[in-house]
Backbone as a chain_set.jsonl record, in Angstrom:
{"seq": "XXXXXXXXXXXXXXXXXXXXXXXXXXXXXXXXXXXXXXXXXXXXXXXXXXXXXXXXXXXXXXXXXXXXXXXXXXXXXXXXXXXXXXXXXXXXXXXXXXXXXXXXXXXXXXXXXXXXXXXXXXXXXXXXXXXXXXXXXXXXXXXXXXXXXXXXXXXXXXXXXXXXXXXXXXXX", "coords": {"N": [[120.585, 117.537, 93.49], [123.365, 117.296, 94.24], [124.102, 115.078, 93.412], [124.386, 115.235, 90.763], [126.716, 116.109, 89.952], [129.881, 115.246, 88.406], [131.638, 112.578, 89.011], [134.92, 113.04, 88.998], [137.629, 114.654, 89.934], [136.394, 116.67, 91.309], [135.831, 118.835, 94.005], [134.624, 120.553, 97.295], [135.166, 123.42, 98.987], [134.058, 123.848, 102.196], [133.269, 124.9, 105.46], [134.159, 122.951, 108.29], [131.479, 121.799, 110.302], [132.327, 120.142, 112.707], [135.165, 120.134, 112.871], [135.625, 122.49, 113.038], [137.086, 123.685, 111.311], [138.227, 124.565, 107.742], [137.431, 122.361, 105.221], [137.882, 120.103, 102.33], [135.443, 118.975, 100.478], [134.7, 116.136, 99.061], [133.601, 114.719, 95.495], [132.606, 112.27, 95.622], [132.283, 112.073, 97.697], [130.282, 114.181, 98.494], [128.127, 112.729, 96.913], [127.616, 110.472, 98.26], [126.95, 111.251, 100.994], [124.24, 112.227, 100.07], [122.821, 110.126, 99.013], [122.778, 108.899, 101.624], [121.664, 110.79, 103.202], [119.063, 112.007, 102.132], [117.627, 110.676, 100.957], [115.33, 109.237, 98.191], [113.45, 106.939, 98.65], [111.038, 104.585, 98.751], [107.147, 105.375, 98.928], [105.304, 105.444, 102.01], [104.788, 103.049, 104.345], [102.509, 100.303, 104.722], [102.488, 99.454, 107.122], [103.164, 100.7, 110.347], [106.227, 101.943, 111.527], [109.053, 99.841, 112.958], [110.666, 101.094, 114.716], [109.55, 103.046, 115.81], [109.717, 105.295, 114.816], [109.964, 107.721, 111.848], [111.003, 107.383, 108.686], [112.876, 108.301, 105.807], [111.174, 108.28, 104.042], [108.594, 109.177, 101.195], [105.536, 110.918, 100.43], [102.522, 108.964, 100.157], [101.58, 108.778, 97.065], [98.423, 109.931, 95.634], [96.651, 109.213, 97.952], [94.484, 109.428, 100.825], [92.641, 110.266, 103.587], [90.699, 108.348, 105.723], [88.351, 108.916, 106.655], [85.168, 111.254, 105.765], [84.978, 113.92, 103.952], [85.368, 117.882, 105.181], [83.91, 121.226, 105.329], [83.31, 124.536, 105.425], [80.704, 125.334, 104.552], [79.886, 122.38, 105.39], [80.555, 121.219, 107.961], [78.262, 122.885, 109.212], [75.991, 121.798, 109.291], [76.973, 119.482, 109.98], [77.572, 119.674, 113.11], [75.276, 120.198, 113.916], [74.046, 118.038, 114.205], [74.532, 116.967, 116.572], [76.824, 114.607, 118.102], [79.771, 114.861, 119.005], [82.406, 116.402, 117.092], [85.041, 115.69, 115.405], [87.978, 117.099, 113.343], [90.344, 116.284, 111.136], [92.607, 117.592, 109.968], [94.827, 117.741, 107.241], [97.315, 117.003, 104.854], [97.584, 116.441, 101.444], [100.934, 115.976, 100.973], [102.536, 115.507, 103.213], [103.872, 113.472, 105.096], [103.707, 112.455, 107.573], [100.499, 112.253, 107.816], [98.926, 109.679, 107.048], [99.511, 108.073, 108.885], [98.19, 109.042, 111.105], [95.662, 109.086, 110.28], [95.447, 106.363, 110.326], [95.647, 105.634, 112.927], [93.588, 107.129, 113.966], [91.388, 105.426, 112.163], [91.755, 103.295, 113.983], [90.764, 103.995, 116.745], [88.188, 104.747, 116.195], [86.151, 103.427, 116.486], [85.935, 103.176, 119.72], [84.793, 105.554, 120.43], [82.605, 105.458, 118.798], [79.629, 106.622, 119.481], [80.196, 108.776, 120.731], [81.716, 110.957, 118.874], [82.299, 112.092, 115.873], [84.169, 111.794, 113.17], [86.066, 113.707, 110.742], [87.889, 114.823, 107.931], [89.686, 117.706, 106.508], [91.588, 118.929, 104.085], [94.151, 120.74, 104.164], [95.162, 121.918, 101.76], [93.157, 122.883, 99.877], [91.08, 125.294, 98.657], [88.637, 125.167, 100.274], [89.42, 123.73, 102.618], [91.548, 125.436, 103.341], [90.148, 127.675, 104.293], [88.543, 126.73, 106.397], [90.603, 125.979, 108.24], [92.106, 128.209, 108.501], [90.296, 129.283, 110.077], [90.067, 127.937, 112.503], [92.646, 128.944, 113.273], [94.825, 126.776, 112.295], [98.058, 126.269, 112.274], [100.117, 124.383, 111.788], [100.219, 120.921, 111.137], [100.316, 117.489, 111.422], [96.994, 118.242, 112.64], [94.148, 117.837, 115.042], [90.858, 119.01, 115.6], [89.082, 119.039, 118.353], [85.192, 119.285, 118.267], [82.852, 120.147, 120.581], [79.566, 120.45, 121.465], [78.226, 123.746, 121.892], [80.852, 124.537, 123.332], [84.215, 125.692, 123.254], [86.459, 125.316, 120.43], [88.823, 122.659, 120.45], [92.293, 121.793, 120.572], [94.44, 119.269, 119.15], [97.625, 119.114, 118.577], [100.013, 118.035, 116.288], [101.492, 114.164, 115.545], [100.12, 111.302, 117.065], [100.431, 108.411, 118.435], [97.519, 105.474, 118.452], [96.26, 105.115, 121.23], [97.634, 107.294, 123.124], [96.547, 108.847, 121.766], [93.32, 108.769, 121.813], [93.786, 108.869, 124.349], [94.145, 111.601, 124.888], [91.969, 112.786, 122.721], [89.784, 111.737, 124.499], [90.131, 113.39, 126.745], [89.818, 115.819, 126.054], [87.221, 115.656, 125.573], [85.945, 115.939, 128.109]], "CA": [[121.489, 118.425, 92.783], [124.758, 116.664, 93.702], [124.416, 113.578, 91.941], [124.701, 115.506, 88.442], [128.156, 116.045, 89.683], [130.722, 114.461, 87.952], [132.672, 111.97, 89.522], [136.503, 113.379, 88.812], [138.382, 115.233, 91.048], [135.568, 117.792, 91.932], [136.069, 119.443, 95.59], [134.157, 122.429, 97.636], [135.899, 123.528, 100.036], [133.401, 123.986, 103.144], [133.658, 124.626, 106.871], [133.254, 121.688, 109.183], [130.832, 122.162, 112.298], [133.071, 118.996, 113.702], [136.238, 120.429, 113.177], [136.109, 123.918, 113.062], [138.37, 124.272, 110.085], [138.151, 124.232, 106.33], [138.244, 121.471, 104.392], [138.004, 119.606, 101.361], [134.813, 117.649, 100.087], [134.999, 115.772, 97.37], [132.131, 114.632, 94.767], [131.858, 110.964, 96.043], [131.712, 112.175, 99.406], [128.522, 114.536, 98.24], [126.729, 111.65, 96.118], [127.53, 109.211, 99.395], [125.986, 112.155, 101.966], [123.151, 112.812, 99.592], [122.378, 109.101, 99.082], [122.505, 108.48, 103.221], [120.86, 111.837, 103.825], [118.227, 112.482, 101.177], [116.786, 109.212, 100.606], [114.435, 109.24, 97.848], [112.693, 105.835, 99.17], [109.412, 104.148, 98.208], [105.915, 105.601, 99.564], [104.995, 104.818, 103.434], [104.641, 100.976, 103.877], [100.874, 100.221, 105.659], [102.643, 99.152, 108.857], [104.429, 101.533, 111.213], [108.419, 101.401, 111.639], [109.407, 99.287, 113.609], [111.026, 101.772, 115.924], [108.596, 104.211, 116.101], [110.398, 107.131, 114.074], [109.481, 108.123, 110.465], [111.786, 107.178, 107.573], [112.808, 109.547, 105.25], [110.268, 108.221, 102.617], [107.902, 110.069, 100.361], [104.53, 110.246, 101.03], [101.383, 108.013, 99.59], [100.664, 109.094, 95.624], [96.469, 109.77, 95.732], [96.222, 108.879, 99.31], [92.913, 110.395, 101.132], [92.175, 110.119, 104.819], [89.66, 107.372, 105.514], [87.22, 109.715, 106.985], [84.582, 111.963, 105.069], [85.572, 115.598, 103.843], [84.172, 118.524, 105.779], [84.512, 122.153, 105.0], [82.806, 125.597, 106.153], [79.625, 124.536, 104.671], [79.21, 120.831, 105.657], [80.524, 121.686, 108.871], [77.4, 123.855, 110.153], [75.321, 120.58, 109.22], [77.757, 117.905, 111.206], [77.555, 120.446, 114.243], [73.676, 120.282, 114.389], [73.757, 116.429, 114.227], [74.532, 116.141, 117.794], [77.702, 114.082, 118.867], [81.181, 115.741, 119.035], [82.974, 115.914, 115.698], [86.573, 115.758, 115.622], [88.188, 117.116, 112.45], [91.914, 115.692, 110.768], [93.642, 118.933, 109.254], [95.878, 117.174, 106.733], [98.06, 117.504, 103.116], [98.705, 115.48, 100.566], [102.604, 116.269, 101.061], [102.586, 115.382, 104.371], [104.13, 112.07, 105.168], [102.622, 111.739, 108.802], [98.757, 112.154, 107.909], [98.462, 108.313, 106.499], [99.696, 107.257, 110.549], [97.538, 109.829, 111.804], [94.734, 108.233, 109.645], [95.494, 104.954, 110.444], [95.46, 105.847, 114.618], [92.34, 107.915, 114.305], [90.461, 104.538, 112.514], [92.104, 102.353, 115.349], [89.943, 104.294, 117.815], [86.786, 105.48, 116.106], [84.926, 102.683, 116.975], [85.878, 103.491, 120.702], [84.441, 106.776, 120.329], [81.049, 105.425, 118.027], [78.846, 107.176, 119.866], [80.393, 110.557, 121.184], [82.292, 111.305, 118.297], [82.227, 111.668, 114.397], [85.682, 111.856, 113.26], [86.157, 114.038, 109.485], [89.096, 115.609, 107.443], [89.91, 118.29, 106.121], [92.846, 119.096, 103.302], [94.616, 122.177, 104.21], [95.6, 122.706, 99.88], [91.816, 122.946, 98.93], [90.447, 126.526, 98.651], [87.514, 125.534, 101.333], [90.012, 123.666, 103.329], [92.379, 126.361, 104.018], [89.499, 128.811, 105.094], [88.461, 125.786, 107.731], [92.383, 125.709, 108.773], [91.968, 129.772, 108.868], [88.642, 129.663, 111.1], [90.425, 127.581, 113.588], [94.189, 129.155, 113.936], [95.369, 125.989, 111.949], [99.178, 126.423, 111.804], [100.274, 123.469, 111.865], [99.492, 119.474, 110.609], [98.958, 116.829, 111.685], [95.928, 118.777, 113.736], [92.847, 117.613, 115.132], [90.2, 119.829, 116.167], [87.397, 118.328, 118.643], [83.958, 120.389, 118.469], [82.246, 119.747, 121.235], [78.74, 121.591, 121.075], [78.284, 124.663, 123.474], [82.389, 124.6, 123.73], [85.504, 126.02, 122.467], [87.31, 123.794, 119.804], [89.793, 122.181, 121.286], [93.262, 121.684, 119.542], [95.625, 118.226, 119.103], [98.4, 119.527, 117.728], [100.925, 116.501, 116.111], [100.946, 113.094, 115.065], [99.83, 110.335, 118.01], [99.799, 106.82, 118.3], [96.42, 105.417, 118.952], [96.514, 104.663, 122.688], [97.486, 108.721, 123.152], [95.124, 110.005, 120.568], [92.522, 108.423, 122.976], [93.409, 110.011, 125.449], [93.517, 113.091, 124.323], [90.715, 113.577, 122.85], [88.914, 112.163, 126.166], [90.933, 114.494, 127.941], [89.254, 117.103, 125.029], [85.434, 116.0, 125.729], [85.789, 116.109, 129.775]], "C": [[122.931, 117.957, 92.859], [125.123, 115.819, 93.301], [124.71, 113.574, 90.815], [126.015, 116.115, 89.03], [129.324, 115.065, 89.703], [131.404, 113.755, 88.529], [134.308, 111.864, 89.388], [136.322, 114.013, 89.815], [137.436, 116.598, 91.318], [135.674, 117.903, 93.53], [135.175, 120.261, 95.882], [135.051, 122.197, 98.895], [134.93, 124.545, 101.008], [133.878, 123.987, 104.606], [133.072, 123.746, 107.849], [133.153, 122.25, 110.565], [131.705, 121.13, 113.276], [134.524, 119.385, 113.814], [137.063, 121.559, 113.381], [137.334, 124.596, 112.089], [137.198, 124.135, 108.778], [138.442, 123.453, 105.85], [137.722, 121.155, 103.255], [137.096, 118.637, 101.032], [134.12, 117.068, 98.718], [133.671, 115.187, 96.535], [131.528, 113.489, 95.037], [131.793, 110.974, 97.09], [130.105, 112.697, 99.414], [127.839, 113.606, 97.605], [126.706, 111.144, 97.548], [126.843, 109.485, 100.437], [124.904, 112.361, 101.257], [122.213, 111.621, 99.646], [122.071, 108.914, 100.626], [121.333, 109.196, 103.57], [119.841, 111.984, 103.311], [117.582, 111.376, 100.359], [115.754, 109.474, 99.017], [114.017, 107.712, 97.482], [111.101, 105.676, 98.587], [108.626, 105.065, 99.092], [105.969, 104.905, 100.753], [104.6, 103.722, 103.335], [103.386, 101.212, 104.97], [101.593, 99.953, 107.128], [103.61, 100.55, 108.661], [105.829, 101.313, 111.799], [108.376, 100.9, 112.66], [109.878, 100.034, 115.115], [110.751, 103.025, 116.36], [109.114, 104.819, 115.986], [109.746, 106.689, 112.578], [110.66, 107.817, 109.471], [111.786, 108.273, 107.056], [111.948, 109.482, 103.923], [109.276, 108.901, 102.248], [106.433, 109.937, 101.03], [103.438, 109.358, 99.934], [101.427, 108.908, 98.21], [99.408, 109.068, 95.733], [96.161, 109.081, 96.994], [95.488, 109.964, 99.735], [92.788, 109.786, 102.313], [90.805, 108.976, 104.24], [88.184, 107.899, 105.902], [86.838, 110.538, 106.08], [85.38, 113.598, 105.526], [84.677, 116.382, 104.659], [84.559, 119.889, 105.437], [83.617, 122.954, 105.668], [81.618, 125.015, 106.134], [79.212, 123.558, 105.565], [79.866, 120.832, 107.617], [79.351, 122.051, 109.713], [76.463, 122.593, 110.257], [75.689, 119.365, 110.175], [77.815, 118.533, 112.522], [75.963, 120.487, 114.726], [73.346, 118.96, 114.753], [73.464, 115.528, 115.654], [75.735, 115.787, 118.696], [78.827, 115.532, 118.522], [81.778, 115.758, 117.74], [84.495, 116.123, 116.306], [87.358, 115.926, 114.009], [89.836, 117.197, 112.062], [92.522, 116.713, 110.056], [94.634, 118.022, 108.543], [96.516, 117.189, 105.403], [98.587, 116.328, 102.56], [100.589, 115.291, 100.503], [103.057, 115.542, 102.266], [102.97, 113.814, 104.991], [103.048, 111.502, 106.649], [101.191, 111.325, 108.695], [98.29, 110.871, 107.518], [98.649, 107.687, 108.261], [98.69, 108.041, 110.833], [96.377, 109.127, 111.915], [94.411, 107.464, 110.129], [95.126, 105.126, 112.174], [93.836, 106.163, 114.58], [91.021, 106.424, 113.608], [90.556, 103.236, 113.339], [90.967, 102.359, 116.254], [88.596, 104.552, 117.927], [85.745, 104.713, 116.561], [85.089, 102.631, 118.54], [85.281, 104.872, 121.037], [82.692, 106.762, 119.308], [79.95, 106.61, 118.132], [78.526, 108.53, 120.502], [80.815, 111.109, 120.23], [82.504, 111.19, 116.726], [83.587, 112.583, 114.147], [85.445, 112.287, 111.313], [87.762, 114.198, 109.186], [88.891, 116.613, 106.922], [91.455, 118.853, 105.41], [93.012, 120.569, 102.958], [94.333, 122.859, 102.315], [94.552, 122.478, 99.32], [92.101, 124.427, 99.199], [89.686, 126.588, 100.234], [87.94, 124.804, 102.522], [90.768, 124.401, 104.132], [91.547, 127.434, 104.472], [89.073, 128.297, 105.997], [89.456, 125.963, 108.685], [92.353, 127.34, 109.32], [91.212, 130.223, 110.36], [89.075, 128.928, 112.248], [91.712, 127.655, 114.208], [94.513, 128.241, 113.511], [97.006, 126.355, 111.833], [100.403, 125.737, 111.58], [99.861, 121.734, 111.691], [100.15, 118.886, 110.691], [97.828, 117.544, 112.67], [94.95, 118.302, 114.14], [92.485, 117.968, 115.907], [89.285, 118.832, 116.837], [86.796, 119.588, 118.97], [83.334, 119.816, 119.795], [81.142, 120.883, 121.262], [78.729, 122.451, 122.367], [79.788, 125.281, 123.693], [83.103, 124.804, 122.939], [85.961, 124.937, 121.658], [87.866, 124.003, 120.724], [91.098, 121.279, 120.408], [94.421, 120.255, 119.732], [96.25, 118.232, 118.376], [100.194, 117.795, 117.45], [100.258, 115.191, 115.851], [101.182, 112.147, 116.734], [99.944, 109.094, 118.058], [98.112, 106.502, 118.602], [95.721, 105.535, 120.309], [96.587, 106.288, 123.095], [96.925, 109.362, 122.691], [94.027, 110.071, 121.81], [92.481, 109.193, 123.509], [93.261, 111.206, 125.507], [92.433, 114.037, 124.014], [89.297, 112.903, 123.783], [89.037, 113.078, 127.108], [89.861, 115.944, 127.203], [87.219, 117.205, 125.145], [84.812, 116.143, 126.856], [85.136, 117.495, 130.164]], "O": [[123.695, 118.09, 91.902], [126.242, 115.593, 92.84], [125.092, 112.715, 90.02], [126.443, 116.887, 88.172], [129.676, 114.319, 90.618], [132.358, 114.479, 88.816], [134.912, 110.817, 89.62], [135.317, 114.087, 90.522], [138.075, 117.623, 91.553], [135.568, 116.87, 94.192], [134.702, 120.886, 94.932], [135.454, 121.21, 99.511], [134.908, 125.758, 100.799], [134.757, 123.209, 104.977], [131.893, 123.711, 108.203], [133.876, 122.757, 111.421], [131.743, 121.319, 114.492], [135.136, 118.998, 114.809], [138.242, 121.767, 113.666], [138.101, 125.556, 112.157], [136.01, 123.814, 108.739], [139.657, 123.299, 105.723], [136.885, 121.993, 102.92], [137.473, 117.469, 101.136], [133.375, 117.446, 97.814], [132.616, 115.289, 97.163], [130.318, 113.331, 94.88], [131.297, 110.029, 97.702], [129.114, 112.173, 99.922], [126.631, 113.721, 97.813], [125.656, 111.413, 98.132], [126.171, 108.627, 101.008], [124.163, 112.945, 102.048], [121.083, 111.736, 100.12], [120.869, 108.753, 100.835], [120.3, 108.721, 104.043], [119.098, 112.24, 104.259], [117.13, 111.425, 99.215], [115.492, 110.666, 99.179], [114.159, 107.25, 96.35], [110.31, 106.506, 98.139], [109.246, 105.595, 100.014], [106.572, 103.831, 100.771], [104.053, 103.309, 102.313], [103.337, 102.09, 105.831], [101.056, 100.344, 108.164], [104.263, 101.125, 107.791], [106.214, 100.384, 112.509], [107.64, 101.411, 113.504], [109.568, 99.68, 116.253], [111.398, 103.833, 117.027], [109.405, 105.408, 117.027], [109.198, 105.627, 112.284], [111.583, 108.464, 109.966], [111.075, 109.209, 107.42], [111.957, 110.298, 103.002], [108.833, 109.481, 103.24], [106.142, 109.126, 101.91], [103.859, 109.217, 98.786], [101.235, 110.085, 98.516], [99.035, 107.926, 96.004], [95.24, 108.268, 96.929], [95.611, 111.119, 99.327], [92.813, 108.56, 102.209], [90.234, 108.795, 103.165], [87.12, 107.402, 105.532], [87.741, 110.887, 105.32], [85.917, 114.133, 106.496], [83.541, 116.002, 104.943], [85.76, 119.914, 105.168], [82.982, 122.382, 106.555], [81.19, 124.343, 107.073], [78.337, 123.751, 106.409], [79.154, 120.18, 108.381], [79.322, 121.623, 110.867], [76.132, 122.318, 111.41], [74.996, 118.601, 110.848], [78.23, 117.691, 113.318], [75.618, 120.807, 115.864], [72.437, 118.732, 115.552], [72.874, 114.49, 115.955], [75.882, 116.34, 119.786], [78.684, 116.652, 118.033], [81.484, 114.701, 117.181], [84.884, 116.591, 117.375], [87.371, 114.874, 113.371], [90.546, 118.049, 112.597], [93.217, 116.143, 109.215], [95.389, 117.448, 109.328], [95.637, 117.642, 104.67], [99.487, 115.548, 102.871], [101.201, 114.393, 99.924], [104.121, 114.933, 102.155], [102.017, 113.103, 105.312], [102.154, 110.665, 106.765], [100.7, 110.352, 109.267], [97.065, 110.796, 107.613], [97.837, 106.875, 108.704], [97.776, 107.22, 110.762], [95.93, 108.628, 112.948], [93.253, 107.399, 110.542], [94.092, 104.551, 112.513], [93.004, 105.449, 115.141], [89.972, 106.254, 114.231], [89.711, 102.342, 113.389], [90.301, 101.38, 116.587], [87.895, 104.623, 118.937], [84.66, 105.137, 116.957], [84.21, 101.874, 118.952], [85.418, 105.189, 122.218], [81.902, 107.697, 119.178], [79.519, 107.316, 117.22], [77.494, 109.156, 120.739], [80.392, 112.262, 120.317], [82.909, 110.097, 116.329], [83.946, 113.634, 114.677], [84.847, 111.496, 110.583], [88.668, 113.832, 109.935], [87.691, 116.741, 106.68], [92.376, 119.164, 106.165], [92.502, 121.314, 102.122], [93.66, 123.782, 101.856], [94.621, 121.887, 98.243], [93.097, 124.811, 99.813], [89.86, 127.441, 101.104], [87.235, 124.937, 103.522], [90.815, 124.246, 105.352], [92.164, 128.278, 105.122], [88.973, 129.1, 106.925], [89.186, 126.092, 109.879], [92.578, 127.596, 110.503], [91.431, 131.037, 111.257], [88.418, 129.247, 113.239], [92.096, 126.985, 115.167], [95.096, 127.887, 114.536], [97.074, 127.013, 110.795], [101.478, 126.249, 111.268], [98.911, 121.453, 112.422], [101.155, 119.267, 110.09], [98.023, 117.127, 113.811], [94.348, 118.182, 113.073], [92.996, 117.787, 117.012], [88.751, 117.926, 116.198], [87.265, 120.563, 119.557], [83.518, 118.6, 119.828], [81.481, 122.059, 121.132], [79.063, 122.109, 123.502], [79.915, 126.405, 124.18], [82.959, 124.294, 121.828], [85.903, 123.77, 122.047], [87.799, 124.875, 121.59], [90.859, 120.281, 119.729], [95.273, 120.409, 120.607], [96.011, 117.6, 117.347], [100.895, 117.074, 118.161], [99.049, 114.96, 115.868], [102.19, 112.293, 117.426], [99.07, 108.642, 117.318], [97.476, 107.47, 119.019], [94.615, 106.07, 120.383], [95.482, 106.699, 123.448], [96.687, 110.51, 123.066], [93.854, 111.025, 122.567], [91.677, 110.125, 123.533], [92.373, 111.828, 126.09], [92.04, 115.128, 124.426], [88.156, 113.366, 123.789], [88.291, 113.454, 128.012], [89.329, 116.833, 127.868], [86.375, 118.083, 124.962], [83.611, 116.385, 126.974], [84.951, 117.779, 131.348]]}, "num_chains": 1, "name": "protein.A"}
């Protein structure tokens, strides 16, 4: 919104948290703070930043977790199967859930045999009654089922190495 203002002598006159007064800011100060602050940057790049923080870039266009969908239904079926499931709560909007992704197929093959690893996309219909059925209130999430046992909640995004542990810490 402040880029469609004109570059002449346009002002607001705002109060600064740094100086405790009123002052004077002008229209190539707001393009120059909007540009710094408000990035609108390419899509997430396949590697992870360099300095392990998040950019302010957009997220993936038609990006989809690498794991199979699961919902109320298909759920009661992957719970009879046997191992542990572990399910990815995540949104297309959502810049983190492509790292999340990417961590969770780092590890799955350390987990082969205890653990079947799904998703679930909060902005479906049969997603958000999944997200409902487990107190979801928050994403990146991942639920582990363990049979017999309470879910068990990993709330945030992880590196791989901490995911791990986690959800070993979650099937103990």
């Amino acid at each position: 919104p402040f880029a469609a203002l004109p570059a002449v002598r346009v002002a607001l006159l705002v109060l600064s948290p740094f100086f405790g007064t009123w002052v004077y800011v002008t229209a190539s100060a707001i393009n120059h703070l909007t540009r710094r602050y408000c990035p609108v940057g390419p899509a997430i790049s396949e590697e992870p930043p360099p300095n392990g923080r998040l950019s302010g870039s957009r997220p993936i266009p038609g990006w989809t977790p690498s794991t199979p969908e699961v919902n109320c239904d298909t759920l009661e079926i992957a719970l009879k199967q046997g191992a542990a499931i572990a399910i990815h709560f995540w949104a297309p909007w959502n810049r983190v859930d492509p790292l999340m992704d990417r961590g969770l197929q780092t590890i799955a093959d350390q987990f082969a045999d205890r653990v079947r690893f799904f998703s679930s996309n909060i902005d479906t219909k049969s997603g958000a009654e999944l997200a409902e059925r487990f107190g979801i209130a928050n994403i990146p999430t991942l639920v582990v089922i363990k049979s017999n046992q309470e879910p068990k909640l990993i709330l945030g995004y992880r590196d791989a190495a901490p995911l791990a542990r986690e959800i070993e810490s979650r099937l103990s």
